[in-house]
Coordinates of C-alpha atoms in Angstrom, one line a residue:
H1 CA -16.7 -17.5 -13.1
I2 CA -15.1 -17.7 -16.5
R3 CA -17.8 -15.6 -18.2
L4 CA -17.6 -13.0 -15.4
L5 CA -13.8 -12.8 -15.6
R6 CA -13.8 -12.2 -19.4
S7 CA -15.8 -9.0 -18.8
V8 CA -13.4 -7.7 -16.1
P9 CA -11.6 -4.6 -17.1
W10 CA -7.9 -5.2 -17.6
A11 CA -7.0 -2.5 -15.0
V12 CA -8.8 -4.1 -12.1
F13 CA -7.2 -6.5 -9.6
H14 CA -9.1 -9.2 -8.0
P15 CA -8.6 -8.8 -4.2
A16 CA -7.6 -12.4 -3.8
G17 CA -5.9 -12.8 -7.2
R18 CA -2.3 -14.0 -7.6
S19 CA -1.0 -10.5 -8.7
K20 CA -2.6 -8.7 -5.8
R21 CA -1.4 -11.4 -3.3
M22 CA 2.1 -11.0 -4.7
W23 CA 1.9 -7.2 -4.5
D24 CA 0.7 -7.4 -0.9
M25 CA 3.5 -9.9 0.1
V26 CA 6.1 -7.5 -1.3
M27 CA 4.3 -4.6 0.5
A28 CA 4.3 -6.6 3.8
A29 CA 8.1 -7.2 3.4
L30 CA 8.7 -3.5 2.8
V31 CA 6.6 -2.6 5.8
I32 CA 8.6 -4.9 8.0
Y33 CA 11.8 -3.4 6.7
E34 CA 10.4 0.1 7.5
V35 CA 9.4 -1.0 11.0
I36 CA 12.9 -2.3 11.7
V37 CA 15.0 0.4 10.0
L38 CA 13.0 3.6 10.4
P39 CA 13.3 3.9 14.2
Y40 CA 17.0 3.2 14.0
R41 CA 17.6 5.8 11.3
V42 CA 15.5 8.5 13.1
A43 CA 17.0 7.8 16.6
F44 CA 20.6 7.8 15.5
E45 CA 20.2 10.2 12.6
A46 CA 21.8 7.5 10.3
P47 CA 21.2 8.3 6.7
A48 CA 20.7 5.4 4.2
K49 CA 23.8 4.9 2.0
G50 CA 24.5 2.7 -1.0
A51 CA 22.2 -0.3 -1.5
W52 CA 20.2 0.8 1.6
R53 CA 19.5 4.1 -0.1
V54 CA 18.3 2.3 -3.2
L55 CA 16.0 0.1 -1.1
D56 CA 14.6 3.2 0.6
V57 CA 13.9 4.9 -2.7
F58 CA 12.3 1.7 -4.0
T59 CA 10.1 1.5 -0.9
T60 CA 9.0 5.0 -1.2
W61 CA 8.0 4.5 -4.9
Y62 CA 6.3 1.2 -4.0
F63 CA 4.2 2.9 -1.4
L64 CA 3.2 5.6 -3.9
M65 CA 2.3 3.0 -6.6
D66 CA 0.2 1.2 -4.0
L67 CA -2.2 4.1 -4.1
L68 CA -2.9 3.2 -7.7
V69 CA -3.1 -0.5 -7.1
S70 CA -5.5 0.0 -4.2
A71 CA -7.7 2.3 -6.3
S72 CA -7.7 -0.4 -9.0
T73 CA -8.6 -3.3 -6.7
A74 CA -12.1 -4.8 -6.9
Y75 CA -14.0 -5.2 -3.6
F76 CA -17.0 -7.1 -2.2
S77 CA -20.1 -5.0 -1.8
K78 CA -21.2 -4.8 1.9
F79 CA -24.9 -4.9 0.9
F80 CA -25.0 -7.6 -1.7
G81 CA -21.8 -9.5 -1.1
T82 CA -21.0 -9.4 -4.8
L83 CA -17.6 -8.5 -6.3
V84 CA -17.6 -5.0 -7.7
L85 CA -15.4 -4.8 -10.8
D86 CA -16.3 -1.4 -12.2
P87 CA -13.0 0.7 -12.2
R88 CA -14.8 3.9 -11.3
R89 CA -16.7 2.3 -8.3
C90 CA -13.4 0.7 -7.2
A91 CA -11.6 4.0 -7.2
A92 CA -14.5 5.7 -5.4
H93 CA -14.6 3.0 -2.8
F94 CA -10.9 3.5 -2.1
A95 CA -11.2 7.3 -2.2
F96 CA -13.9 7.3 0.5
G97 CA -12.1 4.6 2.5
W98 CA -8.3 4.3 2.9
F99 CA -7.1 6.9 0.4
V100 CA -6.4 9.8 2.8
F101 CA -4.7 7.5 5.3
D102 CA -2.6 5.8 2.6
L103 CA -1.7 9.2 1.0
I104 CA -0.4 10.5 4.4
V105 CA 1.6 7.3 4.9
A106 CA 3.0 7.2 1.4
L107 CA 4.0 10.8 0.8
P108 CA 7.8 11.2 0.9
Y109 CA 7.9 14.2 3.2
D110 CA 11.7 14.1 3.4
W111 CA 11.9 14.4 -0.4
I112 CA 9.3 17.2 -0.6
L113 CA 10.4 19.4 2.2
R114 CA 14.2 19.6 2.5
K115 CA 16.4 22.2 4.2
P116 CA 18.7 24.1 1.8
D117 CA 21.6 21.9 2.8
R118 CA 19.6 18.9 1.5
S119 CA 19.1 17.2 4.9
P120 CA 15.6 16.7 6.2
A121 CA 14.4 19.1 8.9
G122 CA 14.0 17.6 12.4
F123 CA 10.3 17.5 12.4
L124 CA 10.3 15.8 9.0
R125 CA 12.1 12.8 10.5
V126 CA 9.2 12.4 12.8
L127 CA 6.7 12.4 9.9
R128 CA 8.4 9.3 8.6
Y129 CA 6.9 7.4 11.6
W130 CA 3.6 7.7 9.8
R131 CA 4.7 4.8 7.7
L132 CA 4.8 2.6 10.8
V133 CA 1.1 3.1 11.1
R134 CA 0.7 1.1 7.8
V135 CA 1.3 -2.0 9.9
L136 CA -2.1 -1.5 11.5
R137 CA -3.7 -1.5 8.0
F138 CA -2.2 -4.9 7.2
M139 CA -3.3 -6.3 10.5
K140 CA -6.8 -5.1 9.9
L141 CA -6.8 -6.4 6.3
R142 CA -5.8 -9.9 7.6
V143 CA -8.6 -9.9 10.1
V144 CA -11.1 -8.8 7.5
A145 CA -9.9 -11.3 5.0
R146 CA -10.2 -14.1 7.5
A147 CA -13.7 -13.0 8.7
S148 CA -15.1 -12.7 5.2
G149 CA -13.5 -15.8 3.8
L150 CA -12.0 -13.7 1.0
A151 CA -9.2 -16.1 0.4
R152 CA -11.6 -18.9 -0.2
K153 CA -13.9 -16.8 -2.5
G154 CA -11.0 -15.7 -4.7
E155 CA -9.2 -19.0 -5.2
G156 CA -9.1 -19.9 -8.9
S157 CA -10.7 -16.6 -10.0
E158 CA -7.9 -14.2 -10.8
V159 CA -8.0 -11.2 -13.0
F160 CA -4.2 -11.3 -13.6

C-alpha cells in the first residue's frame, strides 16, 4: 500500500481516507440541519438572520465545494475491484454518475434568481426542497459502503 499511495496524485481523495470521512461527516451534519430547518423556513416564510444566515451561506458553499471533492474522490472499479486513482477517470466517473443530481441539489437557486425586491420568488422556495433529496444519497452511500466493505478496505491507507 505504501508504494501505491506515494504515486497517488495530491488532488485525489481516498474514498475511505480520514479527510474524506471528515468531509462526509460535516456534510451529513449540514444535511441534517437542512432537513430540520428548510421545511420550517419555507412553511413559515421565515428568513435566516444573524448567525443562522451565516450558517445557511456556509452550507450553500459547502454543497458547491462538494462537487469538486466528489469529482476528486477515487473509486473502486466495478469490473476489477481495484482503486482508481487517476484524477481524469475519477472526474469522469463522477460526471457520468452523481454530477447532475448533485448539481441540481447544490445550486443556490434563491441566490441566482431573485425578485427585484431581493426576496426569492415563491416557486424558488420550493426548489430549495431539492436539497432534502440529498439525504437519500447519504443513505445509499452508507448501504453501498457496508455492502462493499469499503470501510475495511480503506483503513490505514489514506491519501490525506
